[in-house]
XYZ file of C-alpha atoms in Angstrom:
538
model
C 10.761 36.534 40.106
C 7.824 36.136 42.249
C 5.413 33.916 39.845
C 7.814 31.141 39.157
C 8.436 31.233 43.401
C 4.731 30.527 43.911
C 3.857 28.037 40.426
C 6.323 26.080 42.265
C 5.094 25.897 45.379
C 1.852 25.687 44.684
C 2.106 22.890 42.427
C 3.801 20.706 44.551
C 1.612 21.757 47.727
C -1.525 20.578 45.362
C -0.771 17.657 43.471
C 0.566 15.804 46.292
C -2.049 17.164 48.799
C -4.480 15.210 50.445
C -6.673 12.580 49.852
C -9.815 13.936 48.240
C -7.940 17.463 47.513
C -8.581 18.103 42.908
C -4.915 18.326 41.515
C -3.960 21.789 40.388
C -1.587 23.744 38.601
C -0.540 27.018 38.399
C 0.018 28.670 35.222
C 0.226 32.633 35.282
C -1.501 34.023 37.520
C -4.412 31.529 37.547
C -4.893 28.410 39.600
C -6.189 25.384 37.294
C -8.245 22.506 39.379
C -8.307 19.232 37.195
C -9.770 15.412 37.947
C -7.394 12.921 39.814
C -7.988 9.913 37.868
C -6.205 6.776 39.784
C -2.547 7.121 39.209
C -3.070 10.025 36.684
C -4.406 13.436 36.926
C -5.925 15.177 34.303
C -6.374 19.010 33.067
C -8.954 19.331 30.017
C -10.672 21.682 27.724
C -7.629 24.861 28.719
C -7.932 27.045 25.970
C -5.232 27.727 24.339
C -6.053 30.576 21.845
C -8.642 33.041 21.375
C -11.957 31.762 20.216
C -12.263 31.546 16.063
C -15.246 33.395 15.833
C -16.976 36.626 14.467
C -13.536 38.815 13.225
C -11.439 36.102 14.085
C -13.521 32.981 11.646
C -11.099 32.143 9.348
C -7.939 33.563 10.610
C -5.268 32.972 11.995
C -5.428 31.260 15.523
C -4.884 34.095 18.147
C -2.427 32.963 21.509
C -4.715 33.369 24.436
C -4.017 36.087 26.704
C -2.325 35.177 30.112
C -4.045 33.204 32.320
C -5.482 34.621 35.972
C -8.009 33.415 38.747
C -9.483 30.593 39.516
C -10.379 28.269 36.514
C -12.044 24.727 36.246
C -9.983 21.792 33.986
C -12.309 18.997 34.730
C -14.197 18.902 31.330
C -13.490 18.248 27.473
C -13.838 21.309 25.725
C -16.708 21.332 22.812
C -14.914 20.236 19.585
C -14.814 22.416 16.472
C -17.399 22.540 14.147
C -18.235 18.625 12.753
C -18.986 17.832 9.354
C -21.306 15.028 8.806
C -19.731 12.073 6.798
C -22.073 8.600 7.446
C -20.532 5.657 5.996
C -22.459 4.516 3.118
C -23.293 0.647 3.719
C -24.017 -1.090 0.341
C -26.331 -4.348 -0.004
C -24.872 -7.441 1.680
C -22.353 -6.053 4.144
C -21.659 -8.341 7.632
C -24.063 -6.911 10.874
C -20.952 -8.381 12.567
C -18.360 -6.333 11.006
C -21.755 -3.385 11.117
C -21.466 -3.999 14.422
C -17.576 -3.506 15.166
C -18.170 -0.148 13.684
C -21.308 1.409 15.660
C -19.498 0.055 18.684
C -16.636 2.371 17.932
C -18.675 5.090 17.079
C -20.289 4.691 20.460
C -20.635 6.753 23.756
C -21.423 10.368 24.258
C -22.486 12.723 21.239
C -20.126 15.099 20.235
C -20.565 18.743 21.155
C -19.518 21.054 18.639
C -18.721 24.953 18.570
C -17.155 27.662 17.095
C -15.320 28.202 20.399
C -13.250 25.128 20.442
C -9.773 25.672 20.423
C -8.554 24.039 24.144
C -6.159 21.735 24.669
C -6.367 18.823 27.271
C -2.803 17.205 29.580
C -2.839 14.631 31.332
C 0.125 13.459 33.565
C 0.990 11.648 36.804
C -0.778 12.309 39.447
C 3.148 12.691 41.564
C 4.831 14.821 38.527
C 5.975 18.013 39.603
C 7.658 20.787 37.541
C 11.048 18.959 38.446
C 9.968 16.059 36.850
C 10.823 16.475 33.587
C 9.226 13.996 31.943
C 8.609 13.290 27.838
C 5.644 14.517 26.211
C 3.369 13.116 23.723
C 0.918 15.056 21.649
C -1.428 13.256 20.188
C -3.247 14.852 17.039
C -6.626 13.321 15.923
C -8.188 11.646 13.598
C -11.391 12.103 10.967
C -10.051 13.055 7.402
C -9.735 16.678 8.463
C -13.453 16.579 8.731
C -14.253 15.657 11.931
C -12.875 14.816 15.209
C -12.384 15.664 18.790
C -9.961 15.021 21.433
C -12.490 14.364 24.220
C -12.694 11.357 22.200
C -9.957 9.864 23.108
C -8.662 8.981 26.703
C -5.374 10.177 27.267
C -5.267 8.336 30.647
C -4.411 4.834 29.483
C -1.245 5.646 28.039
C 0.280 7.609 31.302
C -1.056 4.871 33.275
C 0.410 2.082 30.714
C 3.760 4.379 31.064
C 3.913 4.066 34.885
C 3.375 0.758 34.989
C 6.783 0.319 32.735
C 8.708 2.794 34.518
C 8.928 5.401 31.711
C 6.427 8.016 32.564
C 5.034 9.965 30.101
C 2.988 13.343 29.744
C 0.024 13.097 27.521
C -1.393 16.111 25.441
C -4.247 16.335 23.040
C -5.324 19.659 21.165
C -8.788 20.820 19.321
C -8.277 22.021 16.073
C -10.462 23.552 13.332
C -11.788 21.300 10.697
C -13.870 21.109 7.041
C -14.064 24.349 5.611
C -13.613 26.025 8.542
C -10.012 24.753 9.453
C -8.846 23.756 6.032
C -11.039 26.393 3.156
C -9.252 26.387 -0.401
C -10.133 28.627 -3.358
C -7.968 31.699 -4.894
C -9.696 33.666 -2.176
C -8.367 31.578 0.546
C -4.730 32.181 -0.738
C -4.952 35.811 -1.337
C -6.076 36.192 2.128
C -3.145 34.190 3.306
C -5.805 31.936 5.396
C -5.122 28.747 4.188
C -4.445 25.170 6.311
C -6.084 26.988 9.492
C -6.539 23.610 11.218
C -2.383 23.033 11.019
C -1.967 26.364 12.242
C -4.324 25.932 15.618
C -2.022 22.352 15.484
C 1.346 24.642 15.637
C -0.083 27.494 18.166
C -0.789 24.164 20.575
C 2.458 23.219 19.809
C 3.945 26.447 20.984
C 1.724 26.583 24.445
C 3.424 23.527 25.551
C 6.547 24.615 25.095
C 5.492 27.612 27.493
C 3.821 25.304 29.600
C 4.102 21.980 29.892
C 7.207 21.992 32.605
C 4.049 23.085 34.916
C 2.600 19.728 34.535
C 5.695 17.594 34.826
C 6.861 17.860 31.197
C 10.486 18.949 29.320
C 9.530 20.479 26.336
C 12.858 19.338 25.101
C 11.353 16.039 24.736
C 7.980 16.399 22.653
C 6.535 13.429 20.095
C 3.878 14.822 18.163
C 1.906 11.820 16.908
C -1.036 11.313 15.447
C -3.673 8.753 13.322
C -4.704 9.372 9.828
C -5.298 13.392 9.312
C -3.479 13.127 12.311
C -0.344 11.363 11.267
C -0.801 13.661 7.526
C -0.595 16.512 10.534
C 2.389 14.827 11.474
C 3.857 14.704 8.509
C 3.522 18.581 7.219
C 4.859 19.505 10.498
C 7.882 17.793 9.356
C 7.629 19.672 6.265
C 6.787 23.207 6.835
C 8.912 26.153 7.553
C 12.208 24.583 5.676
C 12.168 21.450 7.981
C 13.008 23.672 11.129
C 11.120 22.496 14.408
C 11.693 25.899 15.917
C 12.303 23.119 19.130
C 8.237 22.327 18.787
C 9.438 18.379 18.851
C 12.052 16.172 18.902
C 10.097 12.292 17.174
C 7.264 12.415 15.065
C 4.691 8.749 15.246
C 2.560 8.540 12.498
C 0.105 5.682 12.098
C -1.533 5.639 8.743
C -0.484 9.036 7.642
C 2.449 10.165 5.640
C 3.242 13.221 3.407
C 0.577 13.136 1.017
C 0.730 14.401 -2.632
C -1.733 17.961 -2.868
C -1.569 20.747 -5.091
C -2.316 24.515 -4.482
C -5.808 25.743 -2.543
C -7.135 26.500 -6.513
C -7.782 23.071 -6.451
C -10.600 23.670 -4.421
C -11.979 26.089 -5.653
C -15.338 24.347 -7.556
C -15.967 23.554 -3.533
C -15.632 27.077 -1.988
C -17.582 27.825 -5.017
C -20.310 25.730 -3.746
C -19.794 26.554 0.149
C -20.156 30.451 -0.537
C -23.279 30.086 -3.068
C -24.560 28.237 0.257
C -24.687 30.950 2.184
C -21.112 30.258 4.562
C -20.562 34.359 4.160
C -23.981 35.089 5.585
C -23.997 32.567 7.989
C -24.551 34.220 11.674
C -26.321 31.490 13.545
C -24.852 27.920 14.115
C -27.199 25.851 12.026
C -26.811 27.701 9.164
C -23.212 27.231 9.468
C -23.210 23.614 9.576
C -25.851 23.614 6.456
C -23.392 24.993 4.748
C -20.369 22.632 5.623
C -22.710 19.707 5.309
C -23.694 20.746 1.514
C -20.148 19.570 1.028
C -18.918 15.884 -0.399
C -17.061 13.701 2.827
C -14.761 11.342 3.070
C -17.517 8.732 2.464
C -18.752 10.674 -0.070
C -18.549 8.987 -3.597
C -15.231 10.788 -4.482
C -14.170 9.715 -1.270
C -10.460 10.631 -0.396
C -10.345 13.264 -2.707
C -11.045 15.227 -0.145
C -13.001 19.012 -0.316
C -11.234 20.358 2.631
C -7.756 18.552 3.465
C -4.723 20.947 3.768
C -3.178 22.370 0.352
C -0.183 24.385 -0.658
C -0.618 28.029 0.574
C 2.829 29.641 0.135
C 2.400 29.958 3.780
C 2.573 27.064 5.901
C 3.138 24.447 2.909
C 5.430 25.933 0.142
C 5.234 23.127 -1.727
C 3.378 20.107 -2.459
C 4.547 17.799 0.599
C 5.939 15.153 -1.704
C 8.425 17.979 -3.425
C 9.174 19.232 0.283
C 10.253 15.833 0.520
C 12.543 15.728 -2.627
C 13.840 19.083 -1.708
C 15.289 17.594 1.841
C 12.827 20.073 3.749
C 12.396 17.997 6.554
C 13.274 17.698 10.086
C 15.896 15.542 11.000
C 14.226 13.573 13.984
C 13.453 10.151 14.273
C 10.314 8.886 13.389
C 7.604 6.110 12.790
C 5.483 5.674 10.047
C 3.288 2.467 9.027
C -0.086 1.506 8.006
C -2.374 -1.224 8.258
C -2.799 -3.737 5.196
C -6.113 -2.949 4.000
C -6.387 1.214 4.213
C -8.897 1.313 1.434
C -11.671 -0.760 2.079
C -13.742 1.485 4.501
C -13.695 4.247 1.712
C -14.564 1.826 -0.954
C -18.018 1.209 0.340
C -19.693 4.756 -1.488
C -17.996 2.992 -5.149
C -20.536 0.012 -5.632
C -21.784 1.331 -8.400
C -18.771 1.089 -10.060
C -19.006 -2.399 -11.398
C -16.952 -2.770 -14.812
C -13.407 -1.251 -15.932
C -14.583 1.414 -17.877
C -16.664 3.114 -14.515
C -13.398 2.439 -12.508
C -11.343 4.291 -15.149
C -13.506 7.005 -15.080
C -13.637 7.312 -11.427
C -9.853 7.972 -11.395
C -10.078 10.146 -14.146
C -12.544 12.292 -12.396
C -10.538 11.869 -9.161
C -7.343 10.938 -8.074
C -5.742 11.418 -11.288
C -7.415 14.601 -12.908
C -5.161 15.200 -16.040
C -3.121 11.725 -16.016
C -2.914 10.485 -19.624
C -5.010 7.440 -20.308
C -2.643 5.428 -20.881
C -0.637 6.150 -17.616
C -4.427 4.965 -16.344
C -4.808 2.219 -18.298
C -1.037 1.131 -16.868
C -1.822 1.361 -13.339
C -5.133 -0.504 -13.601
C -2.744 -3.421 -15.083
C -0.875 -3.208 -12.235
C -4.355 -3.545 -9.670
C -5.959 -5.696 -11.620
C -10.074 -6.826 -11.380
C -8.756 -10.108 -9.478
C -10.858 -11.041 -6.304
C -7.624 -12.250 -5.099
C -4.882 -9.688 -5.279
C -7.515 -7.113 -4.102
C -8.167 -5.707 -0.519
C -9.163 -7.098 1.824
C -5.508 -8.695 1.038
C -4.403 -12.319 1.416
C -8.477 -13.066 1.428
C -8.861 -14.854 -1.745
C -12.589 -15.110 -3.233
C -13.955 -13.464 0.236
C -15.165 -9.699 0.642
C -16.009 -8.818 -2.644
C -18.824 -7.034 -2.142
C -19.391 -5.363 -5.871
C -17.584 -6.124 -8.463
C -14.948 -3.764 -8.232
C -14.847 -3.154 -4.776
C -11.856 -5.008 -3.731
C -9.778 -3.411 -6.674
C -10.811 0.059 -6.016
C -10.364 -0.664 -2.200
C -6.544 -1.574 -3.167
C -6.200 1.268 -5.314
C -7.196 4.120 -2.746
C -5.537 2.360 0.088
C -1.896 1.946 -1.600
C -2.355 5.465 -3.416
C -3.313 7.614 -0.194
C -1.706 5.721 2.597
C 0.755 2.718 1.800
C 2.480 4.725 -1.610
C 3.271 7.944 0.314
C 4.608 5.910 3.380
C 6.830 3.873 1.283
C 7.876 7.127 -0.930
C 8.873 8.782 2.488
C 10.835 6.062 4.134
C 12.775 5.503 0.528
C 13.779 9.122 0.690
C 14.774 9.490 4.516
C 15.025 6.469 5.813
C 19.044 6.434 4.960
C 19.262 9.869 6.395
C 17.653 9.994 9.788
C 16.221 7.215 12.206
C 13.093 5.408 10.914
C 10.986 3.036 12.050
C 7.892 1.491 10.149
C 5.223 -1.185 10.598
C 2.156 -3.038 8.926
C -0.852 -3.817 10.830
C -2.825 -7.303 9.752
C -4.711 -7.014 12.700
C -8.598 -7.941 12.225
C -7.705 -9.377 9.184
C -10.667 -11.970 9.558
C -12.910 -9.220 9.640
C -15.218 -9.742 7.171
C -15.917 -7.090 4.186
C -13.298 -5.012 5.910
C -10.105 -6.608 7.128
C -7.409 -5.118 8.481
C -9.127 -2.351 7.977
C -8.012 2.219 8.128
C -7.923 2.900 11.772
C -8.114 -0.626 13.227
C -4.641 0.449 14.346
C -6.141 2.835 16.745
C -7.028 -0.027 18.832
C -3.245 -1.672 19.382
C -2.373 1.765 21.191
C -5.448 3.280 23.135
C -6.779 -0.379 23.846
C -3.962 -0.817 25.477
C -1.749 -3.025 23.281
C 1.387 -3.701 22.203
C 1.569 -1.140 19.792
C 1.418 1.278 23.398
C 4.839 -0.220 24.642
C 6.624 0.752 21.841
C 5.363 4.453 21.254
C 6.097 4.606 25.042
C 9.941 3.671 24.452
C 9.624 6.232 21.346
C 8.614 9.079 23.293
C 11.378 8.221 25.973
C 14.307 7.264 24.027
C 13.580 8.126 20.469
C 14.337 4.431 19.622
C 11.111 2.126 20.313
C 13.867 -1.080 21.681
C 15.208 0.185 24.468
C 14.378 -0.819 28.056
C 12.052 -3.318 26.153
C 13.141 -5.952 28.095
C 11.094 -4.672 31.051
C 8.285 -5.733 29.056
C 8.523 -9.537 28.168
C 4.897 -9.212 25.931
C 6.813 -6.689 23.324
C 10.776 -8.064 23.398
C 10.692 -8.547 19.575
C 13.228 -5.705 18.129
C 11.425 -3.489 16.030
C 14.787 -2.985 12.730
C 15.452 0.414 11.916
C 14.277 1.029 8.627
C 16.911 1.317 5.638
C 16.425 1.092 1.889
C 19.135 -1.847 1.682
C 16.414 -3.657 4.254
C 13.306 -2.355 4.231
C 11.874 -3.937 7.576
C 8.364 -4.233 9.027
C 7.387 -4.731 12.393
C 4.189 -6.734 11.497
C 1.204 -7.175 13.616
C -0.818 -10.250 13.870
C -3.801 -12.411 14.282
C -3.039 -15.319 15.988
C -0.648 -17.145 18.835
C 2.564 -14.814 16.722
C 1.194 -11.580 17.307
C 4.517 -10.167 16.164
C 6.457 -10.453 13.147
C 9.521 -8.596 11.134
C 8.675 -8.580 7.170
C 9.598 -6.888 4.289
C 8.437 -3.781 2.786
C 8.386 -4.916 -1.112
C 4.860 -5.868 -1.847
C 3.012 -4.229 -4.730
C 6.138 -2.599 -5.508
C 5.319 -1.817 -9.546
C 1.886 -0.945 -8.760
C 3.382 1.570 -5.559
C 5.620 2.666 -7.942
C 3.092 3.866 -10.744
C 1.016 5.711 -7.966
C 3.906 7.289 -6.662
C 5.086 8.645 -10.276
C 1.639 9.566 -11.060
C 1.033 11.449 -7.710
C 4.432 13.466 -7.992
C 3.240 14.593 -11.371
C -0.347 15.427 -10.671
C -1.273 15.935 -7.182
C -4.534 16.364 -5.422
């Protein structure tokens, strides 16, 4: 009876205290100091589990033991492990659009390190434990490769919140990546180890239900939401465990992510293979660890989104490929947002350009994507995306961006089979039977080379944009309409999404930034990917 008594009264006696005095909270028996940040205070790098090294590499994330003394929050922890995966430029590409991208890439290095699973919240400054206020997680990005949260500042989307009277709680977790969060191989299943990186996810997931009220948050009222691997997160958090939350979340927001179409952790084995025959069992020190991740193929590797490492089906926390999941209604019934921006494949087209006839581009998907398709199920969907400059990505672009002479067709291909096909397969199956929402970016769509380009999307909600105002309303009301009125720069109604009308909240270039359109383009072509993926998956 006594802890509760003094979290209480020490959290409101410190984050309303005076001028100058660091916000605190009190969770346990230990007294967290964070960084008061404007309107906004912030508690980073708390870790959340035990660290993932020595006995514990490659298990099962550990809860951390209860909390006590006095303990700093006023720094990003290190991220986990990074694998390196440079974007391959080929001959001829813009320095302007070159540019775009070392801009984003910019600011501090990332630190990596085994010990990295901590999770960061940042609320405002005047919430108190009475508060009660909705949460959003935010899972990141970087094709379960890479990625860390310190990159990515949770403050301007509780400060965006205040200043439209919905307050909102903003969380962001560490979790393991490459091998080390997402190893395949027989070995890997027998151990029961598999899709590590989802597990540290769902352990983060189950500290802020023990926590969050601390800072200010109802974990009743939880939107996990993420980009990329972290909208694919997203999505097999819908999936696992029979489609049962366990009351983890209540809205799910991905953005360029959807269940995607994988087979069993065998798949990978030719890859563990490789990782143990480079020495990851023997590995004690750090560099010889990351020599060892780093012998593997990236997502700007030439087989590109066939990823090494990406999470499988482990009996455990994915019974199923996600796609079956999906056909067997194991899904959680919340509302939800899914969409992608127009050209997803072009960034991880660049590593192809020596594909340059039909016959290489045939054999690429033979050797990737579509491992044991027939050739004539091939043959059909390269019909479908034909070698025309003009109905490849960069869409709507006509002669422009073709960089090689297949690039724009394979950059079409990988975007509508990894991204855009699972997205539309997802919304067709549960769109009719819980709340949807979906939307198309055409943002940057001048851009040359690149266009609307995988993860330009990022931008319309951390810059902030409009994109912000309606995953605000999300989080708060499960439907991303109401109280939009208090916003007159985002009063267009975003449609629920139904198969009868198949709606798009469109963003674009231009003096309409906004725009409702119809989910039916490429539909054969969708459709042959779709078939194809259900039948053979990664």
């Amino acid at each position: 009876m006594f802890a509760p008594l003094v979290a209480t009264v020490v959290l409101l006696a410190c984050t309303t205290g005076a001028l100058g005095t660091p916000p605190s909270v009190y969770l346990d028996r230990a007294t967290f100091f964070g960084n008061a940040s404007g309107a906004v205070a912030q508690f980073l790098g708390i870790p959340f589990a035990l660290p993932p090294v020595g006995d514990l590499r490659l298990r099962l994330p550990q809860p951390h033991a209860p909390y006590t003394g006095v303990l700093n929050a006023t720094a990003f922890g290190p991220a986990c492990i990074q694998q390196s995966a440079p974007v391959q430029i080929p001959a001829g590409f813009s320095q302007v659009t070159l540019g775009l991208l070392a801009s984003r890439e910019g600011g501090d290095p990332i630190v990596d390190s085994e010990n990295c699973l901590s999770i960061n919240v940042v609320k405002p400054a005047n919430a108190t434990d009475l508060t009660k206020l909705p949460v959003l997680v935010w899972i990141y990005r970087g094709g379960f490769e890479t990625g860390a949260s310190a990159s990515f500042d949770g403050s301007v989307i509780v400060e965006r919140s205040i200043q439209l009277g919905q307050p909102v709680v903003y969380v962001s977790m560490n979790y393991r990546v490459s091998a080390l969060g997402f190893l395949g191989g027989t070995e890997t299943q027998k151990a029961g180890v598999g899709n590590l990186g989802l597990q540290d996810q769902r352990l983060a997931l189950r500290w802020i239900q023990r926590y969050i009220h601390a800072f200010g948050g109802d974990p009743s009222k939880v939107t996990i939401w993420g980009e990329s691997a972290g909208a694919i997160s997203v999505a097999l958090h819908l999936v696992t465990n029979g489609g049962n939350t366990e009351g983890l979340f209540r809205g799910a927001f991905m953005q360029s992510g959807s269940p995607t179409p994988v087979g069993p952790l065998a798949k990978a084995q030719p890859f563990y293979d490789a990782l143990v025959a480079n020495g990851l069992c023997d590995c004690d020190g750090y560099p010889a660890l990351r020599t060892a991740i780093n012998a593997s193929p990236n997502m700007f590797s030439f087989q590109s989104l066939d990823l090494a490492w990406q999470p499988r089906v482990d009996g455990v926390f994915l019974k199923d490929d996600p796609q079956q999941l999906v056909l067997q209604n194991n899904v959680a019934n919340v509302p939800f947002v899914s969409g992608d921006c127009d050209d997803e494949g072009t960034l991880f087209s660049l590593s192809t350009a020596n594909l340059t006839t039909d016959d290489d581009v045939s054999a690429y998907l033979a050797s990737t994507y579509m491992q044991g398709v027939p050739s004539s199920d091939i043959d059909a969907i390269l019909n479908l995306y034909p070698n025309d400059t003009t109905q490849g990505s960069p869409f709507d672009t006509g002669t422009y961006n073709d960089l090689t002479p297949q690039f724009k067709r394979l950059a079409a291909l990988q975007g509508d089979f990894v991204f855009q096909a699972p997205r539309r397969f997802f919304l067709q199956q549960r769109a009719d039977k819980q709340p949807a929402f979906s939307f198309l970016s055409k943002r940057f769509k001048t851009l040359p080379d690149l266009g609307s380009f995988h993860s330009s999307d990022v931008e319309l909600v951390y810059g902030p944009s409009d994109l912000t105002d309606y995953l605000i309303r999300f989080a708060t009301y499960l439907d991303p309409n109401v109280n939009a009125s208090a916003d007159p720069d985002a009063n267009l109604v975003w449609p629920r999404y139904t198969t009868a009308a198949p709606q798009l909240l469109t963003f674009l270039d231009g003096d309409v930034p906004l725009d409702i359109t119809l989910d039916t383009y490429r539909a054969e072509g969708m459709e042959a990917l779709t078939k194809v993926s259900l039948a053979y998956p990664l």
